[in-house]
PDB file of C-alpha atoms in Angstrom:
ATOM      1  CA  UNK A   1       3.802 -57.715 -70.154  1.00 68.00           C
ATOM      2  CA  UNK A   2       1.322 -55.658 -72.185  1.00 72.00           C
ATOM      3  CA  UNK A   3       4.014 -54.521 -74.580  1.00 75.00           C
ATOM      4  CA  UNK A   4       5.071 -58.116 -75.174  1.00 79.00           C
ATOM      5  CA  UNK A   5       1.483 -59.331 -75.551  1.00 81.00           C
ATOM      6  CA  UNK A   6       1.758 -61.639 -72.541  1.00 82.00           C
ATOM      7  CA  UNK A   7      -0.862 -62.550 -69.952  1.00 85.00           C
ATOM      8  CA  UNK A   8       0.206 -62.666 -66.343  1.00 94.00           C
ATOM      9  CA  UNK A   9      -2.050 -60.623 -64.086  1.00 94.00           C
ATOM     10  CA  UNK A  10      -4.440 -62.398 -61.724  1.00 96.00           C
ATOM     11  CA  UNK A  11      -7.190 -60.245 -60.238  1.00 95.00           C
ATOM     12  CA  UNK A  12      -8.699 -60.634 -56.781  1.00 96.00           C
ATOM     13  CA  UNK A  13      -5.588 -61.716 -54.870  1.00 98.00           C
ATOM     14  CA  UNK A  14      -4.779 -59.218 -52.139  1.00 97.00           C
ATOM     15  CA  UNK A  15      -2.421 -58.851 -49.181  1.00 98.00           C
ATOM     16  CA  UNK A  16      -3.874 -60.255 -45.983  1.00 98.00           C
ATOM     17  CA  UNK A  17      -2.009 -57.735 -43.842  1.00 98.00           C
ATOM     18  CA  UNK A  18       0.287 -54.772 -44.556  1.00 97.00           C
ATOM     19  CA  UNK A  19       2.595 -57.098 -46.475  1.00 95.00           C
ATOM     20  CA  UNK A  20       5.704 -55.909 -48.252  1.00 96.00           C
ATOM     21  CA  UNK A  21       6.072 -56.576 -51.956  1.00 97.00           C
ATOM     22  CA  UNK A  22       7.273 -60.103 -52.693  1.00 98.00           C
ATOM     23  CA  UNK A  23       8.944 -61.612 -55.740  1.00 98.00           C
ATOM     24  CA  UNK A  24      10.565 -64.928 -56.544  1.00 98.00           C
ATOM     25  CA  UNK A  25      10.383 -68.268 -58.287  1.00 98.00           C
ATOM     26  CA  UNK A  26       7.195 -70.249 -57.866  1.00 99.00           C
ATOM     27  CA  UNK A  27       6.898 -73.444 -55.859  1.00 99.00           C
ATOM     28  CA  UNK A  28       3.404 -74.677 -56.819  1.00 99.00           C
ATOM     29  CA  UNK A  29       1.006 -76.574 -54.560  1.00 99.00           C
ATOM     30  CA  UNK A  30      -2.424 -77.919 -55.536  1.00 98.00           C
ATOM     31  CA  UNK A  31      -5.091 -78.645 -52.946  1.00 97.00           C
ATOM     32  CA  UNK A  32      -8.350 -80.527 -53.313  1.00 96.00           C
ATOM     33  CA  UNK A  33     -11.416 -81.308 -51.228  1.00 95.00           C
ATOM     34  CA  UNK A  34     -10.863 -84.250 -48.881  1.00 94.00           C
ATOM     35  CA  UNK A  35     -12.946 -87.370 -49.330  1.00 92.00           C
ATOM     36  CA  UNK A  36     -14.940 -88.575 -46.285  1.00 90.00           C
ATOM     37  CA  UNK A  37     -12.539 -90.096 -43.762  1.00 85.00           C
ATOM     38  CA  UNK A  38      -9.490 -89.400 -45.931  1.00 86.00           C
ATOM     39  CA  UNK A  39      -6.192 -88.751 -44.186  1.00 81.00           C
ATOM     40  CA  UNK A  40      -3.192 -87.212 -45.905  1.00 79.00           C
ATOM     41  CA  UNK A  41       0.334 -88.600 -45.536  1.00 82.00           C
ATOM     42  CA  UNK A  42       1.620 -85.094 -44.798  1.00 89.00           C
ATOM     43  CA  UNK A  43       0.091 -81.744 -43.974  1.00 94.00           C
ATOM     44  CA  UNK A  44      -0.626 -79.514 -46.938  1.00 96.00           C
ATOM     45  CA  UNK A  45       2.167 -77.138 -47.923  1.00 97.00           C
ATOM     46  CA  UNK A  46       4.889 -78.762 -45.836  1.00 98.00           C
ATOM     47  CA  UNK A  47       6.789 -80.289 -48.771  1.00 98.00           C
ATOM     48  CA  UNK A  48       6.843 -76.907 -50.509  1.00 98.00           C
ATOM     49  CA  UNK A  49       8.194 -75.275 -47.368  1.00 99.00           C
ATOM     50  CA  UNK A  50      10.952 -77.868 -47.049  1.00 98.00           C
ATOM     51  CA  UNK A  51      11.999 -77.327 -50.675  1.00 97.00           C
ATOM     52  CA  UNK A  52      11.753 -73.548 -50.399  1.00 98.00           C
ATOM     53  CA  UNK A  53      14.148 -70.847 -49.338  1.00 98.00           C
ATOM     54  CA  UNK A  54      15.240 -67.319 -50.175  1.00 98.00           C
ATOM     55  CA  UNK A  55      14.074 -66.267 -53.627  1.00 98.00           C
ATOM     56  CA  UNK A  56      11.070 -68.605 -53.677  1.00 99.00           C
ATOM     57  CA  UNK A  57       7.337 -67.981 -53.301  1.00 99.00           C
ATOM     58  CA  UNK A  58       4.856 -70.738 -52.468  1.00 99.00           C
ATOM     59  CA  UNK A  59       1.775 -70.495 -54.709  1.00 99.00           C
ATOM     60  CA  UNK A  60      -1.298 -72.566 -53.860  1.00 99.00           C
ATOM     61  CA  UNK A  61      -4.205 -73.587 -56.069  1.00 98.00           C
ATOM     62  CA  UNK A  62      -7.082 -73.860 -53.593  1.00 98.00           C
ATOM     63  CA  UNK A  63     -10.372 -73.810 -55.490  1.00 93.00           C
ATOM     64  CA  UNK A  64     -12.303 -76.872 -54.358  1.00 92.00           C
ATOM     65  CA  UNK A  65     -13.369 -75.647 -50.913  1.00 90.00           C
ATOM     66  CA  UNK A  66     -14.777 -72.144 -50.568  1.00 89.00           C
ATOM     67  CA  UNK A  67     -14.889 -72.083 -46.755  1.00 94.00           C
ATOM     68  CA  UNK A  68     -11.778 -73.854 -45.436  1.00 97.00           C
ATOM     69  CA  UNK A  69      -8.293 -72.381 -45.292  1.00 98.00           C
ATOM     70  CA  UNK A  70      -5.480 -73.465 -47.568  1.00 98.00           C
ATOM     71  CA  UNK A  71      -2.785 -71.910 -45.388  1.00 98.00           C
ATOM     72  CA  UNK A  72      -2.317 -71.164 -41.691  1.00 98.00           C
ATOM     73  CA  UNK A  73      -0.108 -69.748 -38.982  1.00 98.00           C
ATOM     74  CA  UNK A  74       2.244 -72.665 -38.275  1.00 98.00           C
ATOM     75  CA  UNK A  75       2.915 -72.929 -42.003  1.00 98.00           C
ATOM     76  CA  UNK A  76       3.735 -69.216 -42.112  1.00 99.00           C
ATOM     77  CA  UNK A  77       6.153 -69.643 -39.214  1.00 99.00           C
ATOM     78  CA  UNK A  78       7.872 -72.579 -40.927  1.00 99.00           C
ATOM     79  CA  UNK A  79       8.029 -70.796 -44.288  1.00 99.00           C
ATOM     80  CA  UNK A  80       9.570 -67.748 -42.661  1.00 98.00           C
ATOM     81  CA  UNK A  81      12.128 -69.912 -40.875  1.00 98.00           C
ATOM     82  CA  UNK A  82      13.179 -71.356 -44.247  1.00 98.00           C
ATOM     83  CA  UNK A  83      13.544 -67.893 -45.767  1.00 98.00           C
ATOM     84  CA  UNK A  84      10.611 -68.242 -48.183  1.00 99.00           C
ATOM     85  CA  UNK A  85       9.689 -64.797 -49.546  1.00 99.00           C
ATOM     86  CA  UNK A  86       5.946 -65.253 -49.084  1.00 99.00           C
ATOM     87  CA  UNK A  87       2.818 -67.200 -49.977  1.00 99.00           C
ATOM     88  CA  UNK A  88       0.033 -66.698 -52.520  1.00 99.00           C
ATOM     89  CA  UNK A  89      -3.217 -68.635 -52.084  1.00 99.00           C
ATOM     90  CA  UNK A  90      -5.768 -68.775 -54.887  1.00 98.00           C
ATOM     91  CA  UNK A  91      -8.429 -69.279 -52.241  1.00 98.00           C
ATOM     92  CA  UNK A  92      -8.768 -68.634 -48.517  1.00 98.00           C
ATOM     93  CA  UNK A  93      -6.237 -68.596 -45.681  1.00 98.00           C
ATOM     94  CA  UNK A  94      -6.466 -68.299 -41.902  1.00 98.00           C
ATOM     95  CA  UNK A  95      -4.377 -67.178 -38.905  1.00 98.00           C
ATOM     96  CA  UNK A  96      -3.695 -63.818 -40.525  1.00 98.00           C
ATOM     97  CA  UNK A  97      -2.597 -62.316 -37.203  1.00 98.00           C
ATOM     98  CA  UNK A  98      -0.046 -65.103 -36.773  1.00 98.00           C
ATOM     99  CA  UNK A  99       1.322 -64.560 -40.273  1.00 98.00           C
ATOM    100  CA  UNK A 100       1.683 -60.868 -39.547  1.00 98.00           C
ATOM    101  CA  UNK A 101       3.429 -61.501 -36.228  1.00 98.00           C
ATOM    102  CA  UNK A 102       6.085 -63.727 -37.811  1.00 98.00           C
ATOM    103  CA  UNK A 103       6.419 -61.404 -40.818  1.00 98.00           C
ATOM    104  CA  UNK A 104       5.288 -63.873 -43.478  1.00 99.00           C
ATOM    105  CA  UNK A 105       3.625 -62.081 -46.417  1.00 99.00           C
ATOM    106  CA  UNK A 106       0.407 -63.840 -47.452  1.00 99.00           C
ATOM    107  CA  UNK A 107      -1.701 -62.888 -50.458  1.00 99.00           C
ATOM    108  CA  UNK A 108      -5.076 -64.600 -50.870  1.00 98.00           C
ATOM    109  CA  UNK A 109      -8.683 -64.118 -51.937  1.00 98.00           C
ATOM    110  CA  UNK A 110      -9.808 -63.794 -48.343  1.00 98.00           C
ATOM    111  CA  UNK A 111      -9.598 -65.164 -44.815  1.00 98.00           C
ATOM    112  CA  UNK A 112     -11.606 -67.760 -42.904  1.00 98.00           C
ATOM    113  CA  UNK A 113     -11.547 -69.214 -39.384  1.00 97.00           C
ATOM    114  CA  UNK A 114     -12.191 -72.738 -40.721  1.00 96.00           C
ATOM    115  CA  UNK A 115      -9.264 -75.147 -40.621  1.00 94.00           C
ATOM    116  CA  UNK A 116      -8.223 -77.359 -43.532  1.00 93.00           C
ATOM    117  CA  UNK A 117      -8.153 -80.443 -41.301  1.00 90.00           C
ATOM    118  CA  UNK A 118     -10.689 -82.970 -42.513  1.00 90.00           C
ATOM    119  CA  UNK A 119     -11.731 -80.687 -45.355  1.00 93.00           C
ATOM    120  CA  UNK A 120      -8.763 -80.150 -47.672  1.00 95.00           C
ATOM    121  CA  UNK A 121      -5.731 -82.253 -48.627  1.00 95.00           C
ATOM    122  CA  UNK A 122      -2.702 -81.701 -50.796  1.00 97.00           C
ATOM    123  CA  UNK A 123      -3.048 -83.172 -54.288  1.00 96.00           C
ATOM    124  CA  UNK A 124       0.411 -82.240 -55.594  1.00 97.00           C
ATOM    125  CA  UNK A 125       3.519 -80.232 -54.810  1.00 98.00           C
ATOM    126  CA  UNK A 126       6.079 -79.001 -57.315  1.00 98.00           C
ATOM    127  CA  UNK A 127       3.797 -79.657 -60.294  1.00 98.00           C
ATOM    128  CA  UNK A 128       1.936 -77.225 -62.612  1.00 98.00           C
ATOM    129  CA  UNK A 129      -1.162 -75.526 -61.197  1.00 98.00           C
ATOM    130  CA  UNK A 130      -3.866 -73.101 -62.297  1.00 98.00           C
ATOM    131  CA  UNK A 131      -4.110 -69.661 -60.705  1.00 98.00           C
ATOM    132  CA  UNK A 132      -7.001 -67.577 -61.953  1.00 95.00           C
ATOM    133  CA  UNK A 133      -7.043 -68.240 -65.699  1.00 94.00           C
ATOM    134  CA  UNK A 134      -3.284 -68.847 -65.872  1.00 96.00           C
ATOM    135  CA  UNK A 135      -1.235 -72.025 -66.015  1.00 98.00           C
ATOM    136  CA  UNK A 136       1.665 -71.645 -63.589  1.00 98.00           C
ATOM    137  CA  UNK A 137       4.701 -73.929 -63.674  1.00 98.00           C
ATOM    138  CA  UNK A 138       7.488 -74.635 -61.195  1.00 98.00           C
ATOM    139  CA  UNK A 139      10.260 -72.088 -61.683  1.00 96.00           C
ATOM    140  CA  UNK A 140       8.010 -69.402 -63.154  1.00 98.00           C
ATOM    141  CA  UNK A 141       8.303 -66.017 -61.490  1.00 98.00           C
ATOM    142  CA  UNK A 142       5.743 -64.032 -59.524  1.00 98.00           C
ATOM    143  CA  UNK A 143       5.551 -60.478 -58.212  1.00 97.00           C
ATOM    144  CA  UNK A 144       2.900 -59.415 -55.694  1.00 98.00           C
ATOM    145  CA  UNK A 145       2.199 -56.037 -54.137  1.00 97.00           C
ATOM    146  CA  UNK A 146      -0.764 -53.867 -53.201  1.00 95.00           C
ATOM    147  CA  UNK A 147      -1.688 -53.420 -56.868  1.00 94.00           C
ATOM    148  CA  UNK A 148      -2.039 -57.152 -57.465  1.00 94.00           C
ATOM    149  CA  UNK A 149      -0.242 -60.313 -58.530  1.00 97.00           C
ATOM    150  CA  UNK A 150       1.589 -60.935 -61.810  1.00 97.00           C
ATOM    151  CA  UNK A 151       3.123 -64.208 -63.003  1.00 98.00           C
ATOM    152  CA  UNK A 152       5.961 -64.346 -65.530  1.00 97.00           C
ATOM    153  CA  UNK A 153       6.777 -67.520 -67.422  1.00 95.00           C
ATOM    154  CA  UNK A 154      10.367 -68.633 -66.939  1.00 95.00           C
ATOM    155  CA  UNK A 155      11.006 -68.782 -70.693  1.00 94.00           C
ATOM    156  CA  UNK A 156      10.168 -65.089 -71.191  1.00 92.00           C
ATOM    157  CA  UNK A 157      11.484 -63.680 -67.912  1.00 91.00           C
ATOM    158  CA  UNK A 158      14.599 -62.122 -69.425  1.00 91.00           C
ATOM    159  CA  UNK A 159      12.602 -60.268 -72.093  1.00 91.00           C
ATOM    160  CA  UNK A 160      10.067 -59.093 -69.526  1.00 89.00           C
ATOM    161  CA  UNK A 161      12.802 -57.738 -67.255  1.00 88.00           C
ATOM    162  CA  UNK A 162      14.480 -55.874 -70.121  1.00 89.00           C
ATOM    163  CA  UNK A 163      11.173 -54.347 -71.179  1.00 87.00           C
ATOM    164  CA  UNK A 164      10.195 -53.451 -67.615  1.00 87.00           C
ATOM    165  CA  UNK A 165      13.533 -51.742 -67.029  1.00 89.00           C
ATOM    166  CA  UNK A 166      13.093 -49.664 -70.184  1.00 88.00           C
ATOM    167  CA  UNK A 167       9.579 -48.629 -69.138  1.00 87.00           C
ATOM    168  CA  UNK A 168      10.721 -47.832 -65.599  1.00 88.00           C
ATOM    169  CA  UNK A 169      13.479 -45.604 -66.978  1.00 90.00           C
ATOM    170  CA  UNK A 170      10.980 -43.778 -69.177  1.00 88.00           C
ATOM    171  CA  UNK A 171       8.535 -43.289 -66.302  1.00 88.00           C
ATOM    172  CA  UNK A 172      11.339 -41.995 -64.071  1.00 92.00           C
ATOM    173  CA  UNK A 173      12.161 -39.416 -66.747  1.00 89.00           C
ATOM    174  CA  UNK A 174       8.497 -38.425 -66.930  1.00 88.00           C
ATOM    175  CA  UNK A 175       8.288 -38.064 -63.153  1.00 92.00           C
ATOM    176  CA  UNK A 176      11.364 -35.849 -63.150  1.00 93.00           C
ATOM    177  CA  UNK A 177       9.828 -33.699 -65.885  1.00 91.00           C
ATOM    178  CA  UNK A 178       6.679 -33.218 -63.789  1.00 92.00           C
ATOM    179  CA  UNK A 179       8.754 -32.360 -60.715  1.00 95.00           C
ATOM    180  CA  UNK A 180      10.679 -29.786 -62.751  1.00 95.00           C
ATOM    181  CA  UNK A 181       7.450 -27.952 -63.514  1.00 94.00           C
ATOM    182  CA  UNK A 182       6.438 -29.238 -66.943  1.00 91.00           C
ATOM    183  CA  UNK A 183       2.723 -29.675 -67.557  1.00 89.00           C
ATOM    184  CA  UNK A 184       1.479 -33.185 -66.799  1.00 90.00           C
ATOM    185  CA  UNK A 185      -0.719 -32.886 -69.899  1.00 87.00           C
ATOM    186  CA  UNK A 186       2.370 -32.328 -72.000  1.00 86.00           C
ATOM    187  CA  UNK A 187       4.422 -35.035 -70.296  1.00 85.00           C
ATOM    188  CA  UNK A 188       1.811 -37.791 -70.378  1.00 84.00           C
ATOM    189  CA  UNK A 189       0.034 -36.801 -73.552  1.00 77.00           C
ATOM    190  CA  UNK A 190       3.188 -36.832 -75.609  1.00 54.00           C
ATOM    191  CA  UNK A 191       4.725 -39.994 -74.206  1.00 59.00           C
ATOM    192  CA  UNK A 192       2.600 -42.194 -72.009  1.00 63.00           C
ATOM    193  CA  UNK A 193      -0.023 -43.417 -74.468  1.00 59.00           C
ATOM    194  CA  UNK A 194       2.611 -44.595 -76.951  1.00 63.00           C
ATOM    195  CA  UNK A 195       4.910 -46.355 -74.479  1.00 65.00           C
ATOM    196  CA  UNK A 196       3.388 -49.821 -74.801  1.00 60.00           C
ATOM    197  CA  UNK A 197       3.722 -49.887 -78.563  1.00 61.00           C
ATOM    198  CA  UNK A 198       7.324 -48.772 -78.763  1.00 57.00           C
ATOM    199  CA  UNK A 199      10.220 -51.136 -79.224  1.00 46.00           C
ATOM    200  CA  UNK A 200      12.671 -51.488 -76.371  1.00 42.00           C
TER     201      UNK A 200
END
C-alpha cells in the first residue's frame, strides 16, 4: 500500500480474543444511536449475516454510542454458521467469551457489557460506511491480524496483491540471507530502506 501511495490502515482496531488472521470482501453495516422509544424492524447485523458466507467479512461502523455494543454472541454464532470469515467493529462489542467459544474472529476498539437493545439500531446494510478516516465500500477487501486492520479498495486490489507478493518474495530472500549467516546490517541496510520506492 505504501509503495502504491494508497491509504488503507486503520489504527486502534484489535482482536478481542486470540483470533486468527481474517481476510475477505467487506459487507458493510452502519449503526446509529436509537431515538427514544424507537424499535428496529430487524436486529442489527442480521441482514449482513444472511448475505454473508465464506470469503466475506462483516465490517460495522459503530461511532454514535460509546458505551453500547455493536455486536454480540448470538450474532457471532450465526455468522460462524454462515461461514463468514469474521467481524470488524469500529466501536465496541460484547460477549467476547461467546465469540471465542464458537470460533468467530472479532476485531473491535474494545468490549462492553452493555447491550445494543434500546440504544443502537441499524441505519444501513450493504452500503458505504466510514471506518476510521477511510471510506469503505461493499466488495472492498480487508485483512486483519494482530498487527492491525488494512482495507483495500476493490479497484486496486489486483495491483496491491502483485506488489505485496513482490515484497513478500524480497523479504523471504532477506530472511534466508540472515539465516545463512549474513550480517543483518548488510541485509537490511542494502535492501530494506529502498524496497518501497522500487518498481515491481
